[in-house]
Amino acid sequence: MTFSFRLLDDEQLARILAATYRLLEYTGIKLTHPEARALLKNAGARLEGERAYIPEALILQALNCTPGEITIYDREGQSAMLLGCDNVYYGAHTDAPEVLDPLDHQRRPCLEIDVCAHARLIQALPNIHFLTVSGMVADQPAQLADQAALAQCLQNSTKPVLVMPISQRSLENLRHMSVIAVGGEDVFNAYPNLIVYAEPVSPLNHPDESISKLLYCAENNLPVVYSPFAACGGTAPMNPTAILVQLCAESLSGLVIHQLRQPGAPFIFGGMASVMDMKSTIFSYGAPEFQRGNTMMAEIAHFLGLPNFGTAGTSDAQIFDGQAMLEAATSLIMAHLCHADLVHDIGLLGSAMLLIPEMIVVSDHLVQMIQYLFAEIRVGAEDTPLEMFASGVNSGTYISDSNTLSNFRQVWYPNLFFRLGAKKQPSITEKSFEERVNLRTRQLIDQSCACELPKERSTGIRLIYEQALRSL
Amino acid sequence: MEQLLTGMQKCVIDGEIDQIQGYVNQALSDGMEPSVILNNGLIAAMNEVGQRFESGDFFVPEMLIAAQTMQTGLAILKPLLIKADIKTAGTIVLGTVKGDLHDIGKNLVAMMLEGAGFEIRDLGTDVNSEKFIEAVRNGDADILGMSALLTTTMPTMKETIDALVEAGLRNKVKIMIGGAPVTEKYAQSIGADGYAPDASRAVSLAKSLLN
């Protein structure tokens, strides 16, 4: 039996959606993008000033034509993620405003060379399935930071990439880079290795730039995440249910525009439901409200039959410490339990300002542990034969049992957690968990990259970037 | 010949218990000396097993099945070795101390020591100091090995060593101890000659004590 877990029952989910449809029809959204407004108007939505009011029928129509499953491929054309199918895939950031350097533990701006290191690190971790480029590379021009980062990712990892493009113009180059990396336009269209992130701005506002990215993805059949971030008391009502309704309205109104532009184009629903900390004013990335909110958003996505954009492995901690690991651990458990689908932000701490590479390594380990925690349990006659117990009673131990020999490796053996007892390997026992993780992180980064691109593809990617630099 | 020994070693390392006798009999019928089969085949394989365990590649059940395979092969060789008066690496008296019925660790140590060519006299579990002394007095033990899992039974180790001193037998044997609560420091404090944290390292300890 597989473990099932729900925070919301079907009736509650239906009420949240009914409230969402009312909100979109009677309060509406802020939308100024001319093409999107025209699309909505032609489809029967009401426009007034900067507002657009979307009737329920348009939302249901969009839901009807949106694919419930999306396959994302790796750079080599192999299927890497099947979204919308009760799976969970974890993604870690390659860049952020700042990074905690694993070599000297200093906090400093993230550089292009760090992206290369992080891409290699993620490539080496089996439970981190995709890379996230947020476009924060301090030693490259800010307008091209996303392109500089993606170029590094494509050359140092085969895993799919979620990109947060700086602009729609930049997105065109990001797509072009990916096309070259996978070996051409046809290959890319059939086996996309890129997911684009765009966001409405809470409350209920769709900036022109976000809509431009969304429409570009629809036109090009590029998988797109359209997911807002809101915090109760700040950019959402101070109510744990109302925030869900608002986030749904924001993501679903994007879906309507997206599907009107290109019915059937791949779309990933989402919304990050946090709280504003009224002592510090931060939007928390570690709060239990945030983890609960994200879980409920995943449940709504499943109810709607849409792939979901989740968040986990994050923390408000500003250093690599116990708080960082505890907040990351509970969020990863929640993401697993609700089958959060495409889970991003692993390794991103300090309220999304700080990348801590060690936390990517810890999260990879935790994901493995969590998979064991909730693994399916088999209870069949073959699991409890009497002769199995007889051999134990006869010899006083099961250690030399053939059943032990054939099955003991099914037990999870951690490579970071310490289990060697008090006396063994003093060189290891004397190191703290943090020190061991740091050592492992540096070892993984130092591993030579075994996934380099063919030279002509690397050159092609570099040429796109150089061209972009010249045209600044 | 070399190929046969390599096959025999692989058989032990992989724990192919049903096939080891075939290898040993084949080697004997090819005219290989029992001591060569023992040292270059079975013991060499167990050395490799010990190294793999210490490096973390092998786990306890794999070490155990390898040791059982080795013993199955050794059973054929034993009478021949005795007949040829081949000396073992040494004789070790082993037991879990009085009040303690735990023997998984002690049995593992016994198997690994046997795998390294030692002669083992296993006194079993719940062994009091008198029995240990008697075994040392009446036998030709080179090493006395004591095991304890419980902190409450650890003091029996010291009692046994004190009793050996009193009986004038302490210089006759080296003493090694082990078990979950036992430490190097404890071994030193009670006057033992050595301590090993696991079965594989008990082998290197026994070898070093007799050198």
XYZ file of C-alpha atoms in Angstrom:
683
model
C 0.000 0.000 0.000
C 1.327 3.459 -0.843
C 1.083 6.080 1.848
C -1.506 8.754 1.131
C -1.534 12.202 2.642
C -3.913 15.137 2.212
C -4.359 18.498 3.914
C -7.480 19.396 1.913
C -10.402 17.144 1.102
C -12.234 17.298 -2.225
C -14.993 19.516 -0.867
C -12.493 22.057 0.462
C -10.628 21.988 -2.858
C -13.855 22.635 -4.755
C -14.685 25.584 -2.470
C -11.244 27.119 -2.978
C -11.664 26.853 -6.743
C -15.186 28.262 -6.649
C -13.822 31.263 -4.702
C -11.009 31.563 -7.265
C -13.447 31.669 -10.183
C -15.549 34.306 -8.377
C -12.421 36.391 -7.726
C -11.403 36.287 -11.390
C -14.891 37.118 -12.625
C -15.795 39.899 -10.186
C -12.527 41.393 -8.866
C -10.433 40.596 -11.908
C -6.728 40.945 -12.573
C -4.474 43.827 -13.540
C -3.330 43.370 -17.126
C -1.862 45.949 -19.502
C -0.201 43.773 -22.133
C -2.029 44.670 -25.396
C -1.881 41.237 -27.031
C -3.045 39.459 -23.890
C -5.899 41.949 -23.438
C -6.963 41.404 -27.040
C -6.870 37.635 -26.605
C -9.066 37.837 -23.512
C -11.484 40.330 -25.043
C -11.944 38.236 -28.178
C -12.646 35.198 -26.016
C -15.416 37.007 -24.102
C -13.685 38.447 -21.041
C -14.665 41.893 -19.830
C -12.005 44.645 -19.823
C -12.289 47.832 -17.779
C -9.374 50.198 -17.352
C -6.328 48.070 -16.499
C -8.539 45.288 -15.195
C -9.611 42.131 -16.960
C -12.515 40.058 -15.626
C -12.387 36.402 -16.628
C -15.536 34.258 -16.588
C -15.426 30.710 -15.237
C -16.198 29.258 -18.666
C -12.916 30.595 -20.048
C -10.955 29.012 -17.205
C -12.641 25.640 -17.668
C -12.020 25.859 -21.410
C -8.308 26.521 -20.761
C -8.127 23.656 -18.265
C -9.709 21.351 -20.823
C -7.037 21.902 -23.411
C -3.971 22.041 -21.125
C -1.860 18.866 -21.167
C -1.921 17.087 -17.824
C 1.488 15.534 -18.400
C 4.727 17.002 -19.698
C 7.930 15.101 -20.444
C 11.177 16.983 -19.957
C 14.379 15.573 -21.413
C 18.026 15.884 -20.563
C 20.666 17.382 -22.845
C 21.263 13.979 -24.416
C 17.605 13.506 -25.384
C 16.798 10.994 -22.649
C 13.506 11.322 -20.793
C 14.368 12.929 -17.445
C 11.123 14.096 -15.816
C 7.511 13.106 -16.361
C 5.544 15.954 -14.820
C 1.914 15.620 -13.780
C 2.182 11.937 -12.837
C 2.477 11.894 -9.030
C 6.269 12.037 -9.182
C 8.574 14.417 -7.362
C 11.606 15.990 -9.025
C 14.006 18.235 -7.166
C 15.898 21.175 -8.601
C 18.768 23.158 -7.121
C 19.932 26.678 -7.879
C 23.193 27.307 -9.681
C 23.205 31.014 -8.874
C 21.772 33.507 -6.420
C 22.601 37.065 -5.334
C 25.169 35.642 -2.934
C 26.904 32.366 -2.308
C 28.478 30.922 0.830
C 31.835 29.795 -0.499
C 32.498 26.182 0.631
C 36.249 26.817 0.521
C 36.532 29.694 2.975
C 32.935 29.933 4.312
C 32.776 33.578 3.245
C 29.552 35.106 1.961
C 30.140 36.895 -1.334
C 28.452 37.690 -4.677
C 27.879 34.701 -6.953
C 30.279 34.569 -9.915
C 30.194 32.810 -13.275
C 32.783 30.297 -12.067
C 30.454 29.376 -9.185
C 27.716 28.460 -11.664
C 30.148 26.070 -13.337
C 30.981 24.507 -9.941
C 27.334 24.228 -8.921
C 26.313 22.700 -12.247
C 28.969 20.017 -11.770
C 27.859 19.478 -8.195
C 24.218 18.995 -9.227
C 25.278 16.683 -12.047
C 26.988 14.457 -9.453
C 23.948 14.223 -7.149
C 21.495 11.483 -8.173
C 18.474 12.907 -6.353
C 18.727 16.412 -7.738
C 17.001 16.204 -11.090
C 17.262 19.669 -12.590
C 19.184 22.935 -12.359
C 17.660 26.352 -11.749
C 19.180 29.458 -13.299
C 17.966 32.645 -11.652
C 20.266 34.997 -13.542
C 22.375 36.316 -10.686
C 25.980 36.335 -11.826
C 27.827 39.340 -10.450
C 30.837 39.340 -12.777
C 28.810 39.470 -16.016
C 26.552 42.303 -17.256
C 23.294 42.152 -15.281
C 21.190 42.081 -18.483
C 22.994 38.919 -19.612
C 23.538 37.139 -16.303
C 20.895 34.502 -17.113
C 22.589 33.742 -20.439
C 26.034 33.543 -18.836
C 24.658 31.117 -16.249
C 22.761 28.925 -18.714
C 25.848 28.681 -20.928
C 27.737 27.272 -17.946
C 24.920 24.865 -17.059
C 24.615 23.466 -20.562
C 28.355 22.886 -20.748
C 28.778 21.275 -17.335
C 25.635 19.230 -16.806
C 23.287 17.105 -18.861
C 20.328 17.652 -16.518
C 17.312 19.765 -17.576
C 17.370 23.451 -16.684
C 14.660 25.710 -15.281
C 15.498 29.269 -16.325
C 14.237 32.518 -14.864
C 14.827 34.788 -17.849
C 15.696 38.429 -17.226
C 13.604 39.494 -20.229
C 11.706 38.054 -23.147
C 14.595 39.134 -25.393
C 17.005 37.227 -23.221
C 14.651 34.234 -23.283
C 15.058 34.013 -27.052
C 18.799 33.614 -26.584
C 18.321 31.108 -23.758
C 16.172 28.993 -26.033
C 18.701 29.322 -28.847
C 21.503 28.141 -26.538
C 19.471 25.084 -25.548
C 18.669 24.320 -29.194
C 22.412 24.258 -29.946
C 23.177 22.183 -26.835
C 20.766 19.401 -27.773
C 21.717 19.358 -31.439
C 19.209 21.455 -33.383
C 15.733 22.918 -33.602
C 13.951 19.646 -34.417
C 15.624 17.776 -31.586
C 14.824 20.560 -29.130
C 11.163 20.722 -30.169
C 10.790 16.961 -29.764
C 12.935 16.624 -26.632
C 12.924 19.923 -24.698
C 15.497 20.195 -21.905
C 14.431 23.684 -20.863
C 11.606 24.926 -18.622
C 10.907 28.639 -18.404
C 9.792 30.425 -15.259
C 7.658 33.552 -15.380
C 5.661 35.126 -12.595
C 2.627 37.245 -11.982
C 3.213 39.791 -9.228
C 0.942 39.480 -6.236
C -1.614 40.758 -5.649
C -3.307 39.909 -8.953
C -1.015 41.775 -11.301
C 0.426 40.511 -14.589
C 3.363 42.717 -15.613
C 3.920 43.146 -19.367
C 7.329 41.473 -19.206
C 5.902 38.364 -17.510
C 3.115 38.145 -20.086
C 5.636 38.573 -22.933
C 7.592 35.575 -21.631
C 4.392 33.585 -21.141
C 3.216 34.273 -24.698
C 6.651 33.530 -26.142
C 6.570 30.124 -24.439
C 3.056 29.437 -25.739
C 4.066 30.348 -29.316
C 7.150 28.161 -29.119
C 5.556 25.293 -27.231
C 8.147 25.769 -24.479
C 7.149 24.329 -21.078
C 6.471 27.285 -18.781
C 5.944 27.656 -15.054
C 3.647 30.570 -14.264
C 3.744 30.854 -10.527
C 3.368 33.789 -8.125
C 4.937 34.277 -4.712
C 2.750 35.881 -2.058
C 2.984 36.355 1.686
C 0.054 36.671 4.064
C -0.144 40.177 5.503
C 2.122 41.567 2.780
C 1.008 40.703 -0.732
C -1.878 38.407 0.208
C -4.711 38.621 2.740
C -3.787 37.563 6.277
C -5.693 34.323 5.899
C -4.283 30.889 5.035
C -7.164 30.016 2.699
C -7.508 33.400 1.028
C -3.873 33.314 -0.043
C -4.535 30.033 -1.866
C -7.485 31.571 -3.698
C -5.380 34.550 -4.757
C -2.441 32.410 -5.911
C -4.791 30.175 -7.900
C -6.384 33.207 -9.523
C -2.962 34.563 -10.475
C -1.656 31.323 -11.968
C -4.943 30.320 -13.632
C -5.497 33.708 -15.268
C -2.033 33.254 -16.784
C -3.129 29.825 -17.963
C -6.168 31.285 -19.714
C -4.014 33.801 -21.652
C -1.446 31.103 -22.430
C -3.984 28.618 -23.762
C -5.794 31.286 -25.795
C -2.484 32.014 -27.525
C -1.697 28.358 -28.189
C -4.178 25.699 -27.047
C -2.442 22.612 -25.762
C 0.908 24.303 -25.040
C 2.642 22.887 -21.927
C 1.905 24.841 -18.737
C 2.958 24.239 -15.130
C 0.662 25.639 -12.445
C 1.991 26.925 -9.131
C 2.050 29.411 -6.308
C 4.262 29.981 -3.281
C 2.155 30.731 -0.226
C 4.241 32.310 2.490
C 3.806 34.687 5.404
C 5.348 38.075 5.999
C 7.310 38.013 9.235
C 5.982 41.025 11.100
C 9.178 41.393 13.157
C 11.615 41.542 10.268
C 9.305 42.020 7.218
C 10.959 39.109 5.376
C 8.792 36.769 3.318
C 9.616 33.523 5.040
C 11.066 30.559 3.145
C 11.197 28.328 6.192
C 7.880 28.973 7.965
C 5.503 26.063 8.552
C 2.802 28.234 6.940
C 4.929 28.341 3.786
C 5.387 24.569 3.737
C 1.678 23.985 4.387
C 0.696 26.534 1.770
C 2.914 24.933 -0.854
C 1.513 21.523 0.009
C -2.048 22.735 -0.447
C -1.136 24.394 -3.765
C 0.166 21.006 -4.952
C -3.107 19.396 -3.903
C -5.000 22.021 -5.892
C -2.807 21.319 -8.942
C -3.559 17.598 -8.678
C -7.276 18.360 -8.331
C -7.118 20.486 -11.481
C -5.094 17.830 -13.321
C -2.178 20.211 -13.931
C 1.563 19.708 -13.409
C 2.679 21.596 -10.280
C 5.565 23.858 -9.378
C 6.666 23.173 -5.810
C 9.231 24.559 -3.402
C 11.403 22.778 -0.832
C 14.902 22.502 0.581
C 14.835 26.156 1.572
C 15.352 28.009 4.831
C 15.569 31.476 6.312
C 18.881 30.568 7.963
C 21.802 32.763 6.921
C 24.483 30.127 7.492
C 24.862 26.377 7.011
C 23.512 25.288 10.367
C 20.919 23.217 12.188
C 18.076 25.602 11.334
C 18.951 25.372 7.645
C 18.823 21.585 7.748
C 15.659 21.320 9.853
C 13.638 23.719 7.703
C 14.920 22.062 4.539
C 14.134 18.594 5.911
C 10.537 19.317 6.876
C 9.850 21.038 3.552
C 11.331 18.099 1.637
C 9.130 15.686 3.580
C 6.052 17.755 2.759
C 7.023 17.957 -0.920
C 7.403 14.193 -1.040
C 4.131 13.527 0.754
C 2.070 15.743 -1.553
C 3.858 14.593 -4.752
C 4.820 18.202 -5.384
C 6.036 17.426 -8.942
C 8.622 20.019 -10.051
C 10.192 21.126 -6.771
C 12.581 24.062 -6.961
C 14.737 26.210 -4.669
C 16.927 23.517 -3.123
C 20.065 25.106 -1.708
C 18.525 28.575 -1.619
C 18.629 30.051 1.875
C 18.671 33.416 3.610
C 15.132 34.072 2.358
C 16.148 33.331 -1.242
C 19.223 35.561 -1.216
C 21.940 33.055 -0.452
C 23.045 29.871 -2.172
C 24.690 27.320 0.132
C 26.164 24.463 -1.946
C 26.417 22.189 1.093
C 22.632 22.382 1.444
C 22.242 20.919 -2.046
C 24.340 17.957 -0.927
C 22.380 17.590 2.332
C 19.061 17.808 0.454
C 20.142 15.125 -1.998
C 20.847 12.903 1.003
C 17.562 13.790 2.702
C 15.552 13.074 -0.444
C 17.054 9.594 -0.505
C 16.217 9.074 3.162
C 12.650 10.352 2.664
C 12.122 7.936 -0.208
C 12.945 5.122 2.232
C 10.745 6.620 4.941
C 7.661 6.413 2.768
C 8.537 3.437 0.592
C 5.767 0.997 -0.125
C 5.507 -1.819 2.433
C 4.823 -5.354 1.252
C 2.902 -7.701 3.487
C 2.602 -11.063 1.775
C 2.937 -14.677 2.867
C 6.387 -14.734 1.257
C 7.500 -12.036 3.723
C 6.805 -14.078 6.856
C 7.521 -17.776 6.236
C 7.928 -19.760 9.483
C 11.264 -21.229 8.384
C 12.699 -17.718 8.396
C 12.073 -17.440 12.154
C 13.092 -21.048 12.797
C 16.631 -20.414 11.603
C 16.888 -17.477 14.018
C 15.603 -19.435 17.000
C 17.932 -22.324 16.207
C 21.127 -20.349 15.876
C 20.309 -17.327 18.064
C 20.964 -14.908 15.226
C 19.910 -14.141 11.682
C 23.283 -12.757 10.717
C 24.396 -15.764 8.704
C 20.955 -16.409 7.246
C 20.817 -16.608 3.462
C 17.853 -14.228 3.579
C 20.024 -11.665 5.388
C 22.765 -12.060 2.826
C 20.411 -11.551 -0.098
C 18.515 -8.615 1.364
C 20.739 -6.599 3.681
C 21.774 -4.186 0.950
C 18.158 -3.073 0.601
C 18.646 -1.191 3.848
C 19.618 2.438 3.290
C 23.270 3.108 4.052
C 23.842 6.858 4.405
C 27.104 8.296 3.167
C 26.853 11.477 5.229
C 25.167 10.437 8.455
C 27.420 8.840 11.011
C 26.717 5.283 12.095
C 30.127 3.839 12.785
C 29.917 3.803 16.559
C 32.067 5.693 18.999
C 35.374 3.985 18.445
C 35.955 3.613 14.775
C 37.740 5.872 12.347
C 38.653 8.769 14.647
C 39.460 10.881 11.566
C 35.735 10.792 10.765
C 34.280 10.858 14.285
C 36.256 13.987 15.069
C 34.575 15.839 12.195
C 31.171 17.429 12.689
C 28.334 16.692 10.273
C 28.795 20.154 8.746
C 32.504 19.494 8.194
C 31.823 16.143 6.549
C 29.227 17.684 4.233
C 31.610 20.514 3.366
C 34.324 17.997 2.523
C 31.942 15.972 0.364
C 30.715 19.123 -1.394
C 34.251 20.175 -2.288
C 35.101 16.654 -3.455
C 32.048 16.546 -5.742
C 32.805 19.981 -7.187
C 36.403 18.970 -7.861
C 35.374 15.860 -9.756
C 36.241 16.296 -13.394
C 33.239 16.964 -15.563
C 32.433 13.897 -17.580
C 29.616 15.509 -19.528
C 31.250 18.103 -21.739
C 29.481 19.229 -24.869
C 30.887 18.505 -28.318
C 33.243 21.361 -29.172
C 31.148 22.847 -31.985
C 28.117 23.085 -29.701
C 30.138 24.800 -26.953
C 31.474 27.228 -29.524
C 27.946 27.872 -30.794
C 26.714 28.707 -27.291
C 29.688 30.972 -26.682
C 29.058 32.813 -29.961
C 25.470 33.577 -28.921
C 26.739 35.046 -25.688
C 29.496 37.065 -27.354
C 26.979 38.442 -29.854
C 24.702 39.451 -26.964
C 27.644 41.161 -25.243
C 28.462 43.147 -28.376
C 24.901 44.322 -28.812
C 24.613 45.727 -25.288
C 48.113 -23.754 -10.840
C 48.042 -19.983 -10.513
C 44.704 -19.914 -12.318
C 43.272 -22.507 -9.933
C 44.374 -20.456 -6.907
C 42.879 -17.298 -8.398
C 39.597 -19.144 -8.946
C 39.701 -20.453 -5.383
C 40.296 -16.965 -4.013
C 37.408 -15.563 -6.035
C 35.215 -18.406 -4.798
C 35.935 -17.445 -1.161
C 35.582 -13.699 -1.773
C 32.247 -14.193 -3.546
C 31.052 -16.611 -0.853
C 30.359 -19.447 -3.325
C 30.123 -21.969 -0.500
C 28.891 -24.850 -2.723
C 31.895 -24.664 -4.996
C 34.869 -24.312 -2.674
C 35.347 -28.020 -2.018
C 35.573 -28.575 -5.766
C 38.443 -26.090 -5.984
C 40.299 -27.564 -2.981
C 39.912 -31.153 -4.200
C 41.022 -30.170 -7.672
C 44.129 -28.472 -6.242
C 44.949 -31.543 -4.157
C 44.507 -33.938 -7.066
C 46.758 -31.637 -9.150
C 49.408 -32.261 -6.497
C 49.362 -28.884 -4.773
C 50.680 -28.890 -1.201
C 47.931 -28.400 1.434
C 49.952 -25.548 2.977
C 50.097 -23.784 -0.394
C 46.358 -24.186 -0.865
C 45.804 -22.801 2.633
C 48.185 -19.848 2.454
C 48.004 -18.854 -1.213
C 44.378 -19.752 -1.768
C 42.142 -19.555 1.294
C 44.089 -17.210 3.585
C 45.028 -14.887 0.708
C 41.331 -14.613 -0.133
C 40.391 -13.805 3.455
C 43.079 -11.099 3.565
C 41.341 -9.495 0.591
C 37.953 -9.876 2.319
C 39.335 -8.131 5.424
C 40.673 -5.275 3.353
C 37.367 -4.857 1.544
C 35.528 -4.788 4.876
C 37.871 -2.169 6.307
C 37.519 0.019 3.223
C 33.720 -0.166 3.488
C 33.134 -2.184 0.290
C 32.139 -5.340 2.159
C 29.462 -5.553 4.835
C 29.268 -8.043 7.703
C 27.081 -10.684 5.967
C 29.469 -10.768 2.998
C 32.449 -11.160 5.297
C 30.582 -13.911 7.123
C 29.688 -15.958 4.067
C 33.266 -15.609 2.810
C 34.550 -16.910 6.166
C 32.089 -19.818 6.051
C 33.251 -20.653 2.545
C 36.849 -20.570 3.702
C 36.036 -22.908 6.589
C 34.284 -25.337 4.262
C 37.467 -25.539 2.214
C 39.627 -25.730 5.304
C 37.674 -28.763 6.582
C 39.200 -30.816 3.750
C 42.697 -29.529 4.418
C 42.731 -29.822 8.236
C 43.536 -33.563 8.547
C 46.192 -33.216 5.879
C 47.767 -30.224 7.594
C 47.866 -32.086 10.913
C 49.363 -35.120 9.226
C 52.046 -32.994 7.622
C 52.587 -31.227 10.941
C 52.012 -27.810 9.399
C 52.111 -25.119 12.051
C 49.199 -22.690 12.312
C 49.652 -18.940 12.675
C 48.976 -19.424 16.385
C 46.393 -20.733 18.808
C 43.742 -18.439 20.210
C 41.354 -19.197 23.049
C 38.163 -17.178 22.680
C 35.059 -16.627 24.758
C 32.310 -14.208 25.725
C 32.732 -13.367 29.406
C 30.562 -14.511 32.303
C 27.021 -13.150 32.403
C 27.088 -12.323 28.700
C 25.291 -14.514 26.156
C 26.098 -12.429 23.100
C 28.228 -14.192 20.589
C 27.669 -12.690 17.137
C 30.767 -10.507 17.394
C 32.881 -13.201 19.021
C 31.898 -15.728 16.331
C 32.782 -13.255 13.617
C 36.175 -12.698 15.210
C 36.664 -16.476 15.433
C 35.842 -16.954 11.788
C 38.092 -14.151 10.605
C 40.977 -15.398 12.778
C 40.509 -18.897 11.459
C 40.426 -17.432 7.983
C 43.818 -15.902 8.678
C 45.287 -19.285 9.634
C 44.898 -19.265 13.410
C 43.770 -22.290 15.400
C 40.674 -21.333 17.414
C 39.506 -22.837 20.712
C 36.102 -21.303 21.226
C 34.869 -21.573 24.826
C 31.452 -20.164 23.883
C 29.454 -17.680 25.934
C 29.041 -17.015 29.671
C 32.640 -18.092 30.329
C 33.936 -17.416 33.849
C 37.545 -16.622 34.705
C 38.196 -20.163 35.960
C 37.349 -21.619 32.553
C 39.602 -19.132 30.794
C 42.456 -19.933 33.190
C 41.964 -23.644 32.768
C 42.139 -23.287 28.973
C 45.340 -21.283 29.213
C 46.908 -23.638 31.794
C 46.099 -26.850 29.943
C 46.539 -25.713 26.385
C 49.165 -24.136 24.234
C 47.287 -20.895 23.693
C 49.279 -17.988 22.308
C 46.446 -15.498 22.725
C 43.445 -15.258 24.994
C 40.567 -13.274 23.477
C 37.635 -12.032 25.532
C 34.434 -10.419 24.318
C 31.657 -8.505 26.102
C 28.618 -6.685 24.781
C 27.354 -5.383 28.107
C 28.930 -2.729 30.284
C 27.860 -4.846 33.255
C 29.932 -7.830 32.121
C 33.048 -5.890 31.139
C 34.553 -6.131 34.677
C 34.881 -9.916 34.203
C 37.658 -9.175 31.720
C 39.657 -7.476 34.429
C 38.850 -10.253 36.910
C 40.167 -12.816 34.430
C 43.393 -10.912 33.816
C 43.920 -10.458 37.578
C 43.289 -14.163 38.119
C 45.810 -15.056 35.397
C 48.410 -12.864 37.140
C 47.642 -14.551 40.437
C 47.954 -17.997 38.862
C 51.331 -17.004 37.402
C 50.033 -17.501 33.857
C 49.857 -13.892 32.661
C 53.181 -14.037 30.809
C 52.179 -17.240 29.060
C 49.625 -15.535 26.786
C 48.863 -12.293 25.059
C 45.406 -10.933 25.839
C 43.125 -9.181 23.370
C 39.643 -7.887 24.098
C 36.708 -6.521 22.129
C 32.965 -5.836 22.106
C 30.667 -2.870 21.696
C 31.389 -1.011 24.975
C 35.109 -1.836 25.025
C 37.671 0.799 24.108
C 41.419 0.994 23.618
C 41.636 2.987 26.823
C 39.730 0.346 28.768
C 42.018 -2.357 27.383
C 45.050 -0.457 28.635
C 43.465 0.222 32.007
C 42.853 -3.466 32.780
C 46.233 -4.633 31.510
C 45.205 -6.280 28.233
C 47.723 -6.349 25.390
C 45.403 -5.126 22.717
C 41.951 -4.136 21.570
C 40.285 -4.342 18.134
C 37.122 -2.490 17.106
C 35.975 -5.118 14.602
C 36.586 -8.660 13.387
C 38.812 -7.665 10.544
C 41.083 -5.593 12.725
C 41.170 -8.375 15.309
C 43.157 -10.324 12.709
C 45.815 -7.643 12.299
C 45.951 -7.237 16.071
C 46.482 -10.986 16.641
C 49.235 -11.038 14.031
C 50.973 -8.032 15.563
C 50.750 -9.502 19.088
C 52.604 -12.620 17.986
C 55.315 -10.821 16.010
